[in-house]
Short mmCIF file of C-alpha atoms and ligand atoms in Angstrom, two decimals:
data_model
loop_
_atom_site.label_atom_id
_atom_site.label_comp_id
_atom_site.label_asym_id
_atom_site.label_seq_id
_atom_site.Cartn_x
_atom_site.Cartn_y
_atom_site.Cartn_z
CA MET A 116 -17.06 22.05 -2.15
CA SER A 117 -16.44 18.44 -1.18
CA HIS A 118 -18.77 15.74 -2.37
CA LEU A 119 -19.29 14.62 1.23
CA GLU A 120 -18.30 16.77 4.17
CA ILE A 121 -18.75 15.59 7.76
CA SER A 122 -18.16 18.11 10.55
CA ASN A 123 -17.96 17.51 14.28
CA LEU A 124 -20.17 14.42 14.09
CA ARG A 125 -21.16 13.01 17.46
CA VAL A 126 -23.31 9.89 17.77
CA ARG A 127 -24.44 8.73 21.18
CA PHE A 128 -26.62 5.86 22.38
CA PRO A 129 -28.23 6.07 25.80
CA THR A 130 -28.14 2.67 27.57
CA ASP A 131 -28.92 1.43 31.09
CA ASP A 132 -25.19 1.35 31.77
CA GLY A 133 -24.54 4.89 30.56
CA VAL A 134 -24.19 6.86 27.33
CA VAL A 135 -22.20 5.06 24.62
CA ARG A 136 -20.17 7.72 22.77
CA VAL A 137 -19.61 6.06 19.42
CA THR A 138 -18.31 8.97 17.37
CA ASN A 139 -16.70 11.91 19.10
CA GLY A 140 -16.37 14.93 16.84
CA VAL A 141 -15.55 13.30 13.50
CA ASP A 142 -14.45 15.58 10.63
CA LEU A 143 -14.07 13.91 7.23
CA ASP A 144 -14.46 14.87 3.62
CA ILE A 145 -14.60 12.95 0.35
CA GLU A 146 -13.96 14.65 -2.97
CA GLU A 147 -15.84 13.86 -6.17
CA GLY A 148 -14.52 10.54 -7.54
CA GLU A 149 -12.34 9.87 -4.49
CA ASN A 150 -12.12 6.57 -2.60
CA LEU A 151 -11.55 7.16 1.09
CA GLY A 152 -10.66 4.22 3.31
CA LEU A 153 -11.77 4.18 6.95
CA ILE A 154 -9.76 1.73 9.00
CA GLY A 155 -9.62 0.84 12.67
CA GLU A 156 -10.20 -1.97 15.12
CA SER A 157 -13.68 -3.44 15.69
CA GLY A 158 -15.74 -1.15 17.89
CA SER A 159 -13.95 2.03 16.83
CA GLY A 160 -17.16 3.51 15.40
CA LYS A 161 -16.58 2.93 11.66
CA THR A 162 -19.87 1.20 10.87
CA VAL A 163 -21.91 3.67 12.95
CA LEU A 164 -20.31 6.51 11.00
CA GLY A 165 -21.37 4.86 7.72
CA MET A 166 -24.91 4.26 9.01
CA ALA A 167 -25.11 7.87 10.22
CA ILE A 168 -24.38 9.15 6.70
CA VAL A 169 -27.35 7.26 5.26
CA ARG A 170 -29.40 7.94 8.40
CA LEU A 171 -30.02 4.30 9.17
CA LEU A 172 -29.20 4.46 12.88
CA PRO A 173 -31.75 3.22 15.44
CA GLY A 174 -34.26 5.82 16.64
CA ASP A 175 -32.67 6.22 20.07
CA ALA A 176 -29.36 7.43 18.57
CA LYS A 177 -28.55 11.07 19.36
CA ILE A 178 -26.75 12.72 16.46
CA GLU A 179 -25.05 16.12 16.41
CA GLY A 180 -22.90 17.84 13.81
CA THR A 181 -23.37 18.17 10.06
CA ILE A 182 -23.16 15.76 7.15
CA ARG A 183 -23.18 17.69 3.87
CA PHE A 184 -23.65 15.80 0.63
CA ASN A 185 -23.36 17.97 -2.50
CA GLY A 186 -23.96 20.95 -0.22
CA ARG A 187 -27.13 19.61 1.45
CA ASP A 188 -27.11 18.87 5.16
CA LEU A 189 -28.44 15.31 5.36
CA LEU A 190 -29.20 15.60 9.06
CA SER A 191 -31.68 18.40 8.44
CA LEU A 192 -33.70 16.53 5.76
CA ASN A 193 -37.03 14.92 6.56
CA GLU A 194 -37.36 11.16 6.00
CA ALA A 195 -39.04 11.55 2.57
CA GLU A 196 -36.23 13.83 1.35
CA MET A 197 -33.65 11.43 2.77
CA ARG A 198 -35.30 8.47 1.03
CA SER A 199 -34.85 10.24 -2.31
CA ILE A 200 -31.08 10.34 -1.67
CA ARG A 201 -30.54 7.05 0.16
CA GLY A 202 -30.43 4.13 -2.25
CA ARG A 203 -30.37 6.50 -5.22
CA GLU A 204 -27.47 8.97 -4.87
CA ILE A 205 -25.84 7.31 -1.86
CA VAL A 206 -25.93 3.54 -1.44
CA MET A 207 -24.56 1.40 1.33
CA ILE A 208 -23.22 -2.11 0.83
CA LEU A 209 -23.76 -3.70 4.21
CA GLN A 210 -21.60 -6.32 5.91
CA ASN A 211 -22.55 -9.92 5.37
CA PRO A 212 -24.46 -10.37 2.09
CA THR A 213 -26.05 -13.58 3.39
CA ASN A 214 -28.04 -11.55 5.91
CA SER A 215 -28.72 -8.72 3.48
CA LEU A 216 -30.19 -10.86 0.68
CA ASN A 217 -33.72 -12.23 1.01
CA PRO A 218 -33.39 -16.05 0.93
CA VAL A 219 -36.86 -16.63 -0.61
CA LEU A 220 -36.45 -14.29 -3.58
CA THR A 221 -34.25 -14.88 -6.61
CA ILE A 222 -31.12 -12.76 -6.95
CA GLY A 223 -32.55 -11.27 -10.16
CA SER A 224 -35.84 -10.21 -8.59
CA GLN A 225 -34.01 -8.49 -5.71
CA ILE A 226 -31.81 -6.53 -8.08
CA GLU A 227 -34.82 -5.80 -10.30
CA GLU A 228 -36.63 -4.28 -7.33
CA ALA A 229 -33.70 -1.89 -6.80
CA VAL A 230 -33.65 -1.06 -10.53
CA ARG A 231 -37.37 -0.29 -10.72
CA LEU A 232 -37.35 1.69 -7.48
CA HIS A 233 -34.88 4.13 -8.94
CA SER A 234 -35.82 4.27 -12.62
CA GLU A 235 -38.77 4.49 -14.98
CA LEU A 236 -37.91 1.21 -16.70
CA ASP A 237 -40.77 -1.20 -17.40
CA LYS A 238 -40.52 -4.81 -16.23
CA GLU A 239 -38.95 -6.15 -19.41
CA ARG A 240 -36.27 -3.45 -19.63
CA ALA A 241 -35.61 -3.75 -15.90
CA LYS A 242 -34.93 -7.47 -16.36
CA LYS A 243 -32.45 -6.66 -19.13
CA LYS A 244 -30.80 -4.13 -16.86
CA VAL A 245 -30.45 -6.80 -14.14
CA VAL A 246 -28.60 -9.08 -16.54
CA GLU A 247 -26.33 -6.17 -17.60
CA LEU A 248 -25.58 -5.37 -13.95
CA LEU A 249 -24.75 -9.00 -13.14
CA GLU A 250 -22.48 -9.12 -16.19
CA GLU A 251 -20.84 -5.87 -15.08
CA VAL A 252 -19.90 -7.46 -11.76
CA GLY A 253 -18.45 -10.48 -13.54
CA ILE A 254 -21.19 -13.09 -13.09
CA ARG A 255 -21.14 -15.47 -16.04
CA SER A 256 -24.35 -16.83 -17.60
CA ALA A 257 -26.00 -13.85 -15.94
CA ALA A 258 -29.49 -14.43 -17.38
CA ARG A 259 -29.58 -17.95 -15.94
CA ARG A 260 -27.96 -17.05 -12.63
CA ALA A 261 -30.44 -14.19 -12.12
CA LYS A 262 -33.12 -16.86 -11.65
CA GLU A 263 -31.23 -18.52 -8.81
CA TYR A 264 -31.68 -18.01 -5.06
CA PRO A 265 -29.05 -16.67 -2.66
CA HIS A 266 -28.23 -20.15 -1.28
CA GLN A 267 -27.15 -21.16 -4.81
CA PHE A 268 -24.53 -18.39 -4.82
CA SER A 269 -21.09 -18.68 -3.19
CA GLY A 270 -19.92 -15.99 -0.73
CA GLY A 271 -17.98 -14.14 -3.43
CA MET A 272 -20.93 -14.28 -5.85
CA LYS A 273 -23.31 -12.95 -3.19
CA GLU A 274 -20.92 -10.06 -2.65
CA ARG A 275 -20.94 -9.43 -6.41
CA ALA A 276 -24.75 -9.50 -6.39
CA MET A 277 -24.76 -6.92 -3.58
CA ILE A 278 -22.44 -4.72 -5.62
CA ALA A 279 -24.74 -5.12 -8.66
CA MET A 280 -27.67 -4.06 -6.50
CA ALA A 281 -25.73 -1.05 -5.26
CA LEU A 282 -24.98 -0.02 -8.86
CA ALA A 283 -28.66 -0.32 -9.88
CA SER A 284 -29.37 3.36 -9.20
CA ASP A 285 -26.03 4.58 -10.60
CA PRO A 286 -25.16 6.29 -7.29
CA SER A 287 -22.44 8.91 -7.00
CA LEU A 288 -21.36 7.80 -3.51
CA ILE A 289 -21.00 4.22 -2.27
CA ILE A 290 -20.45 3.35 1.37
CA ALA A 291 -19.02 -0.15 1.50
CA ASP A 292 -18.91 -1.66 4.99
CA GLU A 293 -16.43 -4.53 5.24
CA PRO A 294 -17.39 -5.92 1.81
CA THR A 295 -14.52 -8.43 1.87
CA LYS A 296 -15.12 -9.73 5.39
CA GLY A 297 -15.23 -13.53 5.58
CA LEU A 298 -14.07 -14.08 1.99
CA ASP A 299 -11.08 -16.30 1.31
CA VAL A 300 -7.94 -14.68 -0.03
CA THR A 301 -8.49 -15.45 -3.72
CA ILE A 302 -12.15 -14.38 -3.74
CA LYS A 303 -11.28 -11.31 -1.70
CA ARG A 304 -8.71 -10.27 -4.28
CA ARG A 305 -11.30 -10.59 -7.06
CA VAL A 306 -13.93 -8.62 -5.14
CA VAL A 307 -11.39 -5.87 -4.36
CA LYS A 308 -10.48 -5.69 -8.04
CA LEU A 309 -14.16 -5.45 -8.96
CA ILE A 310 -14.84 -2.69 -6.40
CA LYS A 311 -11.85 -0.78 -7.75
CA GLU A 312 -13.21 -1.05 -11.28
CA VAL A 313 -16.83 -0.13 -10.57
CA THR A 314 -15.92 2.87 -8.40
CA LYS A 315 -13.61 4.47 -10.97
CA THR A 316 -16.20 7.16 -11.69
CA LYS A 317 -17.76 7.25 -8.22
CA SER A 318 -16.84 8.33 -4.72
CA MET A 319 -16.58 5.72 -2.01
CA LEU A 320 -16.19 5.41 1.72
CA PHE A 321 -14.55 2.02 2.16
CA ILE A 322 -14.95 0.84 5.76
CA THR A 323 -12.62 -1.98 6.69
CA HIS A 324 -10.13 -3.36 9.16
CA ASP A 325 -8.32 -4.91 6.21
CA LEU A 326 -5.54 -2.50 5.35
CA GLY A 327 -4.42 -4.55 2.34
CA SER A 328 -7.78 -4.07 0.60
CA ALA A 329 -7.89 -0.37 1.55
CA ALA A 330 -4.38 0.10 0.15
CA GLU A 331 -5.48 -1.46 -3.14
CA ILE A 332 -8.63 0.60 -3.55
CA CYS A 333 -8.28 3.91 -1.72
CA ASP A 334 -6.74 7.27 -2.60
CA ARG A 335 -6.60 8.33 1.05
CA ILE A 336 -7.03 6.52 4.34
CA ALA A 337 -8.49 7.77 7.61
CA VAL A 338 -7.68 5.95 10.85
CA MET A 339 -10.40 5.76 13.50
CA TYR A 340 -10.01 4.96 17.18
CA ALA A 341 -12.54 5.29 20.00
CA GLY A 342 -14.86 7.33 17.80
CA GLU A 343 -12.23 9.83 16.66
CA ILE A 344 -10.22 10.25 13.49
CA LEU A 345 -6.58 10.08 14.55
CA GLU A 346 -4.88 10.43 11.19
CA ILE A 347 -5.77 11.04 7.53
CA ALA A 348 -3.24 10.78 4.73
CA GLY A 349 -2.73 9.73 1.15
CA THR A 350 -2.56 5.92 1.06
CA GLU A 351 1.14 5.74 0.23
CA ASP A 352 2.08 8.33 2.86
CA LEU A 353 0.11 6.50 5.50
CA LEU A 354 1.54 3.09 4.68
CA ASN A 355 5.15 4.21 4.25
CA ASP A 356 5.33 6.89 6.90
CA PRO A 357 2.57 6.63 9.49
CA LEU A 358 2.67 9.54 11.95
CA HIS A 359 0.26 8.70 14.75
CA PRO A 360 1.47 6.16 17.36
CA TYR A 361 -1.79 4.25 16.93
CA THR A 362 -1.40 4.06 13.15
CA LYS A 363 2.16 2.80 13.62
CA GLY A 364 0.95 0.21 16.12
CA PHE A 365 -1.93 -0.83 13.86
CA LEU A 366 0.46 -1.38 10.93
CA ASP A 367 2.96 -3.26 13.12
CA SER A 368 0.19 -5.58 14.28
CA LEU A 369 -0.43 -6.83 10.73
CA PRO A 370 0.91 -10.28 9.81
CA SER A 371 2.83 -8.77 6.89
CA ARG A 372 4.64 -6.37 9.26
CA GLY A 373 5.62 -8.54 12.18
CA LEU A 374 2.35 -9.29 13.98
CA LYS A 375 3.28 -7.11 16.98
CA PRO A 376 0.03 -6.24 18.77
CA ILE A 377 -0.60 -2.89 20.45
CA PRO A 378 -0.54 -3.52 24.20
CA GLY A 379 -3.86 -3.14 26.05
CA MET A 380 -7.39 -2.91 24.77
CA GLY A 381 -9.49 -0.25 23.09
CA PRO A 382 -11.36 1.86 25.69
CA SER A 383 -14.99 1.43 26.72
CA LEU A 384 -17.10 3.90 24.76
CA ILE A 385 -19.15 4.47 27.93
CA ASP A 386 -16.11 5.42 29.98
CA LEU A 387 -13.63 7.07 27.65
CA PRO A 388 -10.21 8.10 28.99
CA SER A 389 -9.53 11.78 29.63
CA GLY A 390 -7.29 13.66 27.21
CA CYS A 391 -6.00 11.64 24.27
CA LYS A 392 -8.20 8.54 23.97
CA PHE A 393 -5.13 6.50 23.04
CA HIS A 394 -2.96 7.58 25.99
CA PRO A 395 -3.41 4.42 28.14
CA ARG A 396 -1.84 2.38 25.31
CA CYS A 397 0.64 4.89 23.97
CA ASP A 398 4.34 4.43 24.72
CA ARG A 399 4.97 8.11 23.98
CA ALA A 400 2.29 9.53 26.28
CA MET A 401 3.21 12.67 28.22
CA LYS A 402 1.44 14.25 31.21
CA LEU A 403 -0.33 16.63 28.85
CA CYS A 404 -1.81 13.70 26.91
CA LYS A 405 -3.72 12.49 29.96
CA ARG A 406 -5.14 15.94 30.62
CA GLU A 407 -6.04 17.49 27.30
CA ASP A 408 -7.54 16.42 23.99
CA PRO A 409 -4.91 16.69 21.26
CA PRO A 410 -6.00 18.91 18.37
CA MET A 411 -5.95 17.74 14.75
CA ILE A 412 -2.68 19.06 13.32
CA GLN A 413 -2.41 19.93 9.63
CA LYS A 414 0.77 18.57 8.02
CA GLU A 415 2.22 18.69 4.50
CA ASN A 416 0.48 16.92 1.55
CA GLY A 417 -2.91 17.49 3.14
CA ARG A 418 -2.09 15.06 5.96
CA ARG A 419 -3.71 15.48 9.34
CA VAL A 420 -2.76 13.88 12.64
CA ARG A 421 -4.26 14.16 16.12
CA CYS A 422 -1.28 13.95 18.43
CA PHE A 423 0.60 16.39 20.70
CA GLN A 424 3.92 15.20 19.29
CA TYR A 425 3.20 17.21 16.15
CA ALA A 426 1.70 20.27 17.81
FE1 LIG B 645 0.42 9.33 22.40
FE2 LIG B 645 0.11 11.74 23.47
FE3 LIG B 645 0.12 11.47 20.85
FE4 LIG B 645 -1.92 10.59 22.29
S1 LIG B 645 -1.29 12.72 22.04
S2 LIG B 645 -0.93 9.51 20.64
S3 LIG B 645 -0.89 9.85 24.09
S4 LIG B 645 1.84 11.06 22.25
#
């Protein structure tokens, strides 16, 4: 049994302009202790997938499929049952720590709240735990810095504080949504190293468009496009031998690999193309690709790719 198992997940948002189909039959699994990267362009549905797992989507979202965590279907739990899992067994590190931290509360008091919410510790022991957590994420003079406010922390330190908060409940699964976004290269490297260290004994879904960070942290990588998973492979396999035309294009578009963009734009999620969602941009598209949805094909080494070329 996988730690997290997502089957045929469909998330839709009704709007005045039509139904936005954000995820379109996603199948994913994460094993105990595994770090799975989820990469793709902005708007491919990565963040919505993460929010769906912790059931933090807006009320008008229509969700179908199953999300099993340690064998329990999260979508069938009531809100009280879900609250006992969210923030305790599964935590999400959201994008942009500046928006996530409360500017009028000290960093320490915000982490302390998370500690006390998920443990029986009294105030004094909770404060000690806060200092330990801040030390664990590499913040020096932790006792003093715990008394400071978010505006006194740099971007990298705020990210560390968010990670400390996420670790407060000793979760078994962390969903990290673009935790390195907006950080400069040096700080990013340090945060990536920290995430790698603190998730050694945990499972993680690492959502990012930054393949370099995913390569550093993740055991496997899934590639998402227009709400579908197009390819999943071990990190080395995916980087050295991408199979799907989109994955190849995505890698070629990186500065380190020639900065050659994929022609065209990602499709509108209200008006998705027929057949393979990537066919309008694919230089290998056949007639069949415009007509039919390619199935997910199982390849060697547990790799999977959604493309007729491999059928
Ligand atoms: Fe390209 Fe066809 Fe494969 Fe889609 S199924 S990626 S259009 S070759």
